XYZ file of N, CA and C in Angstrom:
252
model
N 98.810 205.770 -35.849
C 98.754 205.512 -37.280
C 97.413 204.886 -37.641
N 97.052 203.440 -37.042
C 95.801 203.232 -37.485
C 94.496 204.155 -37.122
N 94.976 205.458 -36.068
C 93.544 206.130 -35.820
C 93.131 206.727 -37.114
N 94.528 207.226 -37.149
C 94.070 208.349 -38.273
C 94.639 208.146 -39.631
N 94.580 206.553 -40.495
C 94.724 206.031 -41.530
C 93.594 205.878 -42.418
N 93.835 206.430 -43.580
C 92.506 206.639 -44.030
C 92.271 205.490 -45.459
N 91.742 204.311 -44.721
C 91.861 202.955 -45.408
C 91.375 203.153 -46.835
N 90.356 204.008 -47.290
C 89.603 204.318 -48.725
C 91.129 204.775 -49.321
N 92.051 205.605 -49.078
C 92.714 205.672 -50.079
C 94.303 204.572 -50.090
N 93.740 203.732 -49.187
C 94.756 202.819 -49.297
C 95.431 202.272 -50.897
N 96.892 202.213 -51.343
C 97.377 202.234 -52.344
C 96.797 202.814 -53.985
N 96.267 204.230 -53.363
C 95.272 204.860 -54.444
C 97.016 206.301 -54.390
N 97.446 206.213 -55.887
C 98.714 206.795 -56.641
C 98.205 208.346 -55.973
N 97.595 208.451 -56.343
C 97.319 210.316 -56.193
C 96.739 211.082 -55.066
N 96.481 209.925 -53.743
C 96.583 210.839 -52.647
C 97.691 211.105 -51.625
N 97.514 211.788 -50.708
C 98.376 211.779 -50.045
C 98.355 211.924 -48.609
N 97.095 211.848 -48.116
C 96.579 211.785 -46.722
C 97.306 210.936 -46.040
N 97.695 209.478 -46.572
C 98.463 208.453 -45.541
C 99.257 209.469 -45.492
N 100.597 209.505 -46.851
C 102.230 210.081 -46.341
C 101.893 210.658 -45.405
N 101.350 212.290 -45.329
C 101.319 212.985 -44.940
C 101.195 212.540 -43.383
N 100.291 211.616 -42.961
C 100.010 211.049 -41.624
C 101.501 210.644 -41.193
N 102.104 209.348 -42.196
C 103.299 208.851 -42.078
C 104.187 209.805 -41.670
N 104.607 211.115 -42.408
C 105.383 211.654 -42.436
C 105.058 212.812 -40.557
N 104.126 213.015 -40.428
C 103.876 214.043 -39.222
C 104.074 212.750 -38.033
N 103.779 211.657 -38.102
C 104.842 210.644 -36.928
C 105.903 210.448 -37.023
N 106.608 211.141 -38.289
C 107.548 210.438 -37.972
C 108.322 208.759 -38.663
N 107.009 208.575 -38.927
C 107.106 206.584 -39.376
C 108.008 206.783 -40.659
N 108.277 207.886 -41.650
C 108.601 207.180 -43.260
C 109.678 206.417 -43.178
N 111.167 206.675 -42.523
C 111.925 205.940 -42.659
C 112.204 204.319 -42.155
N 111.446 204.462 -41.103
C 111.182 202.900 -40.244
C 110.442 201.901 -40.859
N 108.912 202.549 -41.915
C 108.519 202.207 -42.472
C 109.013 201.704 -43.785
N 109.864 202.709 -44.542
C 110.691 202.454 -45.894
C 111.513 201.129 -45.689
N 112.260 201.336 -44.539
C 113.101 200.951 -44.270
C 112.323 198.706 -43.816
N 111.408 198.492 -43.332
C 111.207 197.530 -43.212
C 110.201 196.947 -44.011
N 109.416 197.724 -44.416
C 108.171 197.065 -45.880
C 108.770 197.009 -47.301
N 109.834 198.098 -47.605
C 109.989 198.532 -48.839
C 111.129 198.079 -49.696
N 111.074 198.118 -50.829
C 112.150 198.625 -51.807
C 112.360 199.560 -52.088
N 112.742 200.497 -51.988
C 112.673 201.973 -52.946
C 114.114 202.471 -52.458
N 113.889 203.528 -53.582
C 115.236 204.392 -53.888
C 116.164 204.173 -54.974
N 117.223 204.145 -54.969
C 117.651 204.452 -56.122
C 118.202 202.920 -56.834
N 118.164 202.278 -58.280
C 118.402 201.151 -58.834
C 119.445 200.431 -58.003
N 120.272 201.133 -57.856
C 121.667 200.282 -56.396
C 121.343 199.956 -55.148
N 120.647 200.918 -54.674
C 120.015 201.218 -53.280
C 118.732 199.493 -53.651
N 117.951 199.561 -54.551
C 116.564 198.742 -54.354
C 117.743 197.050 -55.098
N 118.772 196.962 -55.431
C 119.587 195.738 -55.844
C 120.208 195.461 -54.696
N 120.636 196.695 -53.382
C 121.643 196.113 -52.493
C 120.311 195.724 -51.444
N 118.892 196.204 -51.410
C 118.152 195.438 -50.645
C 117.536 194.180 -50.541
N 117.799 193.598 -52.249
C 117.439 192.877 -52.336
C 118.003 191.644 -52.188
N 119.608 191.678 -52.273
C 120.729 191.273 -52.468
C 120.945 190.932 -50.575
N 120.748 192.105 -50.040
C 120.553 191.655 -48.713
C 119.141 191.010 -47.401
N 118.428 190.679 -48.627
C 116.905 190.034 -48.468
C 117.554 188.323 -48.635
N 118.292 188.500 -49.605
C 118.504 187.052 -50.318
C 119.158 186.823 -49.025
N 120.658 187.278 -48.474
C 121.143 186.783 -47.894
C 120.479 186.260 -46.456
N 119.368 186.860 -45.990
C 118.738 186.420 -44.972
C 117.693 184.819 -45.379
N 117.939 184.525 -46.457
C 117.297 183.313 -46.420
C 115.947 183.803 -47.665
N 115.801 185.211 -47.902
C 114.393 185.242 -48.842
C 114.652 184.915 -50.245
N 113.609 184.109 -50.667
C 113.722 183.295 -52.332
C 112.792 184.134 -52.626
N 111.488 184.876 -52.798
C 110.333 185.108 -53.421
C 109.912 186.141 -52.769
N 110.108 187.677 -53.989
C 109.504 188.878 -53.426
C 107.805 188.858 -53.815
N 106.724 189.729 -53.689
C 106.081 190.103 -54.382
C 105.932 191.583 -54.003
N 105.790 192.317 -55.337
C 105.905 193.425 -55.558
C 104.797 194.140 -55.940
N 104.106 195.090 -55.344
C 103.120 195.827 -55.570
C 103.262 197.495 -55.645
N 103.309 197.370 -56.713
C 103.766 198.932 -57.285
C 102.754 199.741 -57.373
N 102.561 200.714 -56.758
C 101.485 201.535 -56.771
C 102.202 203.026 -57.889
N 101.933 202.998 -59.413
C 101.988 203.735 -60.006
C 101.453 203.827 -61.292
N 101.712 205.188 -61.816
C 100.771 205.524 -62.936
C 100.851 204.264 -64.213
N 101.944 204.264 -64.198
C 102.403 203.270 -65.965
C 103.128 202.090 -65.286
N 102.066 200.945 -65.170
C 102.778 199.904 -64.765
C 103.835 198.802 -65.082
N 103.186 198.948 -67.200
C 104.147 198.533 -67.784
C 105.445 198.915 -67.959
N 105.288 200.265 -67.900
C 106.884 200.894 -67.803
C 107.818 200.865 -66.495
N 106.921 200.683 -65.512
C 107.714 199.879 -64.106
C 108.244 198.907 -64.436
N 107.431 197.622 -64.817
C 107.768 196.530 -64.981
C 108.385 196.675 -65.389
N 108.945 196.913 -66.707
C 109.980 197.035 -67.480
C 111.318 197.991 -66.927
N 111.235 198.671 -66.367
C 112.734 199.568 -65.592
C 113.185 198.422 -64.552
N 112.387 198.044 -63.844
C 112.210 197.030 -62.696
C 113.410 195.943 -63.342
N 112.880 195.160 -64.256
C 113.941 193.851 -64.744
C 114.891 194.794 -65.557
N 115.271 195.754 -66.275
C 115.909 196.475 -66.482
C 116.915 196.688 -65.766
N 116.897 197.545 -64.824
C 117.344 198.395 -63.561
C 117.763 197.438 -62.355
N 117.070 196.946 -61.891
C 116.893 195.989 -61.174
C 117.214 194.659 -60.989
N 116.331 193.787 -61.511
C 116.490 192.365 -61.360
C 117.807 191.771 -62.407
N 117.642 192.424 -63.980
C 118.901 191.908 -64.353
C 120.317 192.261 -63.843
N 120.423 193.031 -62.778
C 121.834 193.568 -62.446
C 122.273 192.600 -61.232
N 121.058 191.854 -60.572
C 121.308 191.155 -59.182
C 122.113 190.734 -59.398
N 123.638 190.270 -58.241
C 124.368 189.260 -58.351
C 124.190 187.831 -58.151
């Protein structure tokens, strides 16, 4: 992964050279699965929900997408107001 990671487009929305790397090892789900939130509004509440229970108080979130305000906003929407 780090040979052939191509740091210039690190969290740049519109390429796709990492996935593509990610995805031909193999890594996306191991990766999703331990850096991430994603997937679907239930799916990114039950990870978070099970973040809490391990002891975590304080995410930070770095969204790599086009309309950030409209993240933000689905995010506490979708998301954060539904936590239990």
């Amino acid at each position: 992964l780090k040979k052939g990671y191509a740091f210039h487009e690190h969290e740049m929305v519109d390429k796709q050279t990492n996935a593509e790397l990610v995805d031909r090892l193999g890594l996306r789900e191991y990766l999703l699965d331990r850096f991430a939130i994603a997937g679907s509004p239930e799916e990114c509440r039950q990870k978070i929900e099970d973040m809490n229970s391990f002891g975590v108080e304080n995410l930070r979130i770095a969204a790599h997408v086009h309309d950030k305000p409209a993240f933000i906003r689905a995010w506490g929407r979708e998301i954060i107001s539904r936590i239990k």
